[in-house]
Amino acid sequence: MFIFGSKSFLVIFSHLMLVLILTGCASRTALVDFDKNTNFNQLRSFYIYSVSDEDQIGAVRIVDRAQFLFENKGALIAEAEFSDASVEIEHYIEEQENDSRFSIGLGTGSYGRSGSISVGGSVDLPVSNDLIPFAVVILRVIVKDKVVWQGSQRVEVEKGGNQSIGLAQVEALDDILREYPLSKKLDI
């Protein structure tokens, strides 16, 4: 007989909660695509720039962060004409509808001597109707006018204004560059 106060129940319940917590803390992985014929170890110098004109402050922040991360792993930052590859960074804020819903179900039924009849229904009520902002960053590595590697990431912007947007952009860029095949792994 299974009793909720038993020691085995508590052990199982604590293990289940640990798994749920660890699953909730799992890191994000950026989406990447690359040319399998490219030898990324030959790419040592990079020209890094932003193609997003709307957010100049964000562009400076993202380019500076990318340059820091590439230099930290031994890559050289160079002008376009002296680099092995160009790194094009696109970034913007995308808004998505908040799809949080609360459902209420109602039902009735009767059981008769020769059969049964039941009627039911449910109603979805939106919890809020606001839009959720996401920082989107797309990074492309270009060699001789050909994209050889591309990564993209989308991170939810926490409430808090422009500082939160900047943090989300940096998180997205860090996620992307964790996946880039530099000779040394990025310790971000």
mmCIF file of C-alpha atoms in Angstrom:
data_model
loop_
_atom_site.group_PDB
_atom_site.id
_atom_site.type_symbol
_atom_site.label_atom_id
_atom_site.label_comp_id
_atom_site.label_asym_id
_atom_site.label_seq_id
_atom_site.Cartn_x
_atom_site.Cartn_y
_atom_site.Cartn_z
ATOM 1 C CA MET A 1 0.000 0.000 0.000
ATOM 2 C CA PHE A 2 1.400 3.378 -1.058
ATOM 3 C CA ILE A 3 1.218 6.098 1.558
ATOM 4 C CA PHE A 4 2.072 9.726 0.700
ATOM 5 C CA GLY A 5 3.954 10.177 3.964
ATOM 6 C CA SER A 6 6.240 7.223 3.342
ATOM 7 C CA LYS A 7 9.990 7.608 2.958
ATOM 8 C CA SER A 8 9.994 6.129 -0.562
ATOM 9 C CA PHE A 9 7.458 8.693 -1.722
ATOM 10 C CA LEU A 10 9.606 11.532 -0.387
ATOM 11 C CA VAL A 11 12.698 10.155 -2.120
ATOM 12 C CA ILE A 12 10.868 9.785 -5.432
ATOM 13 C CA PHE A 13 9.283 13.215 -5.076
ATOM 14 C CA SER A 14 12.630 14.890 -4.275
ATOM 15 C CA HIS A 15 14.282 13.234 -7.287
ATOM 16 C CA LEU A 16 11.450 14.346 -9.533
ATOM 17 C CA MET A 17 11.728 17.935 -8.284
ATOM 18 C CA LEU A 18 15.513 17.897 -8.860
ATOM 19 C CA VAL A 19 15.017 16.737 -12.446
ATOM 20 C CA LEU A 20 12.432 19.462 -13.064
ATOM 21 C CA ILE A 21 14.711 22.157 -11.629
ATOM 22 C CA LEU A 22 17.690 21.014 -13.687
ATOM 23 C CA THR A 23 15.566 20.848 -16.824
ATOM 24 C CA GLY A 24 14.372 24.404 -16.211
ATOM 25 C CA CYS A 25 17.974 25.598 -15.841
ATOM 26 C CA ALA A 26 19.154 23.982 -19.082
ATOM 27 C CA SER A 27 21.184 26.236 -21.330
ATOM 28 C CA ARG A 28 19.926 27.480 -24.645
ATOM 29 C CA THR A 29 21.536 26.324 -27.852
ATOM 30 C CA ALA A 30 21.810 28.609 -30.853
ATOM 31 C CA LEU A 31 20.675 27.457 -34.277
ATOM 32 C CA VAL A 32 23.666 27.059 -36.585
ATOM 33 C CA ASP A 33 24.343 26.129 -40.185
ATOM 34 C CA PHE A 34 27.704 25.923 -41.946
ATOM 35 C CA ASP A 35 29.560 24.918 -45.089
ATOM 36 C CA LYS A 36 31.056 21.481 -44.432
ATOM 37 C CA ASN A 37 33.833 22.120 -46.958
ATOM 38 C CA THR A 38 35.257 25.108 -45.062
ATOM 39 C CA ASN A 39 38.360 24.628 -42.902
ATOM 40 C CA PHE A 40 37.579 26.993 -40.026
ATOM 41 C CA ASN A 41 41.068 26.539 -38.523
ATOM 42 C CA GLN A 42 42.481 28.535 -41.463
ATOM 43 C CA LEU A 43 40.342 31.555 -40.563
ATOM 44 C CA ARG A 44 42.509 33.549 -38.135
ATOM 45 C CA SER A 45 41.612 37.207 -38.733
ATOM 46 C CA PHE A 46 38.130 38.704 -38.767
ATOM 47 C CA TYR A 47 36.485 41.985 -39.666
ATOM 48 C CA ILE A 48 33.390 42.353 -37.449
ATOM 49 C CA TYR A 49 30.533 44.749 -38.225
ATOM 50 C CA SER A 50 26.813 45.274 -37.659
ATOM 51 C CA VAL A 51 24.248 45.631 -40.438
ATOM 52 C CA SER A 52 21.528 46.929 -38.112
ATOM 53 C CA ASP A 53 21.148 50.675 -38.599
ATOM 54 C CA GLU A 54 18.198 51.269 -36.249
ATOM 55 C CA ASP A 55 19.996 50.594 -32.948
ATOM 56 C CA GLN A 56 23.459 52.216 -33.053
ATOM 57 C CA ILE A 57 24.101 51.766 -29.311
ATOM 58 C CA GLY A 58 23.203 48.088 -29.526
ATOM 59 C CA ALA A 59 25.392 47.720 -32.627
ATOM 60 C CA VAL A 60 28.444 49.101 -30.807
ATOM 61 C CA ARG A 61 27.745 46.870 -27.797
ATOM 62 C CA ILE A 62 27.378 43.722 -29.893
ATOM 63 C CA VAL A 63 30.387 44.400 -32.132
ATOM 64 C CA ASP A 64 32.581 45.179 -29.099
ATOM 65 C CA ARG A 65 31.440 41.968 -27.389
ATOM 66 C CA ALA A 66 32.074 39.870 -30.524
ATOM 67 C CA GLN A 67 35.545 41.393 -30.958
ATOM 68 C CA PHE A 68 36.354 40.670 -27.303
ATOM 69 C CA LEU A 69 35.228 37.038 -27.580
ATOM 70 C CA PHE A 70 37.120 36.412 -30.822
ATOM 71 C CA GLU A 71 40.311 38.055 -29.461
ATOM 72 C CA ASN A 72 39.976 36.154 -26.186
ATOM 73 C CA LYS A 73 40.343 32.918 -28.151
ATOM 74 C CA GLY A 74 43.336 33.995 -30.202
ATOM 75 C CA ALA A 75 41.671 35.419 -33.294
ATOM 76 C CA LEU A 76 42.882 38.678 -34.791
ATOM 77 C CA ILE A 77 40.571 41.609 -35.485
ATOM 78 C CA ALA A 78 41.460 43.322 -38.766
ATOM 79 C CA GLU A 79 40.118 45.749 -41.311
ATOM 80 C CA ALA A 80 38.005 44.244 -44.081
ATOM 81 C CA GLU A 81 40.724 44.200 -46.743
ATOM 82 C CA PHE A 82 43.228 42.432 -44.432
ATOM 83 C CA SER A 83 40.939 39.804 -42.864
ATOM 84 C CA ASP A 84 40.422 36.135 -43.680
ATOM 85 C CA ALA A 85 36.682 36.462 -43.045
ATOM 86 C CA SER A 86 34.029 39.050 -42.316
ATOM 87 C CA VAL A 87 31.587 38.639 -39.437
ATOM 88 C CA GLU A 88 28.241 40.260 -40.159
ATOM 89 C CA ILE A 89 25.937 40.729 -37.180
ATOM 90 C CA GLU A 90 22.248 41.513 -37.518
ATOM 91 C CA HIS A 91 20.159 42.264 -34.453
ATOM 92 C CA TYR A 92 16.640 43.461 -33.748
ATOM 93 C CA ILE A 93 13.808 43.241 -31.253
ATOM 94 C CA GLU A 94 10.903 40.978 -32.157
ATOM 95 C CA GLU A 95 7.613 41.000 -30.280
ATOM 96 C CA GLN A 96 5.446 37.946 -29.800
ATOM 97 C CA GLU A 97 1.946 37.750 -28.400
ATOM 98 C CA ASN A 98 1.712 36.460 -24.869
ATOM 99 C CA ASP A 99 -0.051 33.142 -25.325
ATOM 100 C CA SER A 100 -0.561 32.426 -21.635
ATOM 101 C CA ARG A 101 -4.060 31.092 -21.132
ATOM 102 C CA PHE A 102 -6.234 29.910 -18.304
ATOM 103 C CA SER A 103 -8.785 27.221 -19.154
ATOM 104 C CA ILE A 104 -12.060 26.560 -17.406
ATOM 105 C CA GLY A 105 -13.948 23.385 -18.160
ATOM 106 C CA LEU A 106 -17.617 22.790 -17.457
ATOM 107 C CA GLY A 107 -19.563 19.625 -17.901
ATOM 108 C CA THR A 108 -22.718 17.855 -17.012
ATOM 109 C CA GLY A 109 -24.011 14.413 -17.605
ATOM 110 C CA SER A 110 -26.640 11.914 -16.694
ATOM 111 C CA TYR A 111 -26.649 8.220 -16.615
ATOM 112 C CA GLY A 112 -29.939 6.612 -17.442
ATOM 113 C CA ARG A 113 -31.183 3.091 -17.272
ATOM 114 C CA SER A 114 -30.694 2.460 -20.999
ATOM 115 C CA GLY A 115 -27.883 4.902 -21.866
ATOM 116 C CA SER A 116 -26.117 8.084 -21.005
ATOM 117 C CA ILE A 117 -26.065 11.680 -22.134
ATOM 118 C CA SER A 118 -23.319 14.170 -21.400
ATOM 119 C CA VAL A 119 -22.639 17.767 -22.361
ATOM 120 C CA GLY A 120 -19.361 19.616 -21.806
ATOM 121 C CA GLY A 121 -17.376 22.606 -22.858
ATOM 122 C CA SER A 122 -14.351 24.666 -22.019
ATOM 123 C CA VAL A 123 -13.398 28.295 -22.214
ATOM 124 C CA ASP A 124 -9.852 29.676 -22.722
ATOM 125 C CA LEU A 125 -9.251 33.002 -21.045
ATOM 126 C CA PRO A 126 -6.081 34.984 -21.842
ATOM 127 C CA VAL A 127 -4.006 35.771 -18.747
ATOM 128 C CA SER A 128 -2.656 38.979 -20.282
ATOM 129 C CA ASN A 129 -2.745 40.605 -23.678
ATOM 130 C CA ASP A 130 0.685 42.228 -23.714
ATOM 131 C CA LEU A 131 3.493 41.531 -26.176
ATOM 132 C CA ILE A 132 6.704 39.794 -25.093
ATOM 133 C CA PRO A 133 9.918 41.301 -26.553
ATOM 134 C CA PHE A 134 12.732 39.032 -27.766
ATOM 135 C CA ALA A 135 16.261 40.057 -28.719
ATOM 136 C CA VAL A 136 17.192 38.340 -31.982
ATOM 137 C CA VAL A 137 20.835 38.121 -33.065
ATOM 138 C CA ILE A 138 22.035 36.575 -36.327
ATOM 139 C CA LEU A 139 25.753 36.185 -36.986
ATOM 140 C CA ARG A 140 27.173 35.276 -40.407
ATOM 141 C CA VAL A 141 30.797 34.456 -41.218
ATOM 142 C CA ILE A 142 31.536 35.412 -44.817
ATOM 143 C CA VAL A 143 34.558 34.342 -46.878
ATOM 144 C CA LYS A 144 34.915 35.729 -50.422
ATOM 145 C CA ASP A 145 31.260 36.844 -50.588
ATOM 146 C CA LYS A 146 30.021 33.420 -49.461
ATOM 147 C CA VAL A 147 28.349 32.707 -46.113
ATOM 148 C CA VAL A 148 30.287 29.759 -44.626
ATOM 149 C CA TRP A 149 28.797 29.780 -41.118
ATOM 150 C CA GLN A 150 25.603 31.222 -39.655
ATOM 151 C CA GLY A 151 24.213 31.206 -36.136
ATOM 152 C CA SER A 152 21.059 32.718 -34.713
ATOM 153 C CA GLN A 153 19.531 33.020 -31.275
ATOM 154 C CA ARG A 154 16.441 34.544 -29.725
ATOM 155 C CA VAL A 155 16.389 35.542 -26.035
ATOM 156 C CA GLU A 156 13.406 36.904 -24.110
ATOM 157 C CA VAL A 157 13.959 40.447 -22.845
ATOM 158 C CA GLU A 158 13.249 40.756 -19.137
ATOM 159 C CA LYS A 159 11.268 43.778 -18.020
ATOM 160 C CA GLY A 160 13.563 46.701 -17.340
ATOM 161 C CA GLY A 161 14.013 48.823 -20.446
ATOM 162 C CA ASN A 162 17.091 49.353 -22.593
ATOM 163 C CA GLN A 163 19.511 47.788 -20.118
ATOM 164 C CA SER A 164 17.520 44.537 -20.302
ATOM 165 C CA ILE A 165 17.569 44.679 -24.102
ATOM 166 C CA GLY A 166 21.350 44.989 -24.019
ATOM 167 C CA LEU A 167 21.707 42.043 -21.656
ATOM 168 C CA ALA A 168 19.449 39.878 -23.834
ATOM 169 C CA GLN A 169 21.452 40.827 -26.949
ATOM 170 C CA VAL A 170 24.726 39.905 -25.248
ATOM 171 C CA GLU A 171 23.253 36.590 -24.016
ATOM 172 C CA ALA A 172 22.101 35.770 -27.557
ATOM 173 C CA LEU A 173 25.534 36.608 -29.005
ATOM 174 C CA ASP A 174 27.301 34.530 -26.333
ATOM 175 C CA ASP A 175 25.024 31.555 -27.119
ATOM 176 C CA ILE A 176 25.840 31.854 -30.816
ATOM 177 C CA LEU A 177 29.599 32.154 -30.350
ATOM 178 C CA ARG A 178 29.676 29.113 -28.058
ATOM 179 C CA GLU A 179 28.819 27.157 -31.208
ATOM 180 C CA TYR A 180 31.414 28.790 -33.503
ATOM 181 C CA PRO A 181 34.272 26.388 -34.339
ATOM 182 C CA LEU A 182 37.277 28.379 -33.134
ATOM 183 C CA SER A 183 40.396 26.363 -32.394
ATOM 184 C CA LYS A 184 39.775 26.978 -28.675
ATOM 185 C CA LYS A 185 36.294 26.650 -27.181
ATOM 186 C CA LEU A 186 34.765 29.881 -25.924
ATOM 187 C CA ASP A 187 34.509 29.928 -22.134
ATOM 188 C CA ILE A 188 31.567 32.278 -21.797
#
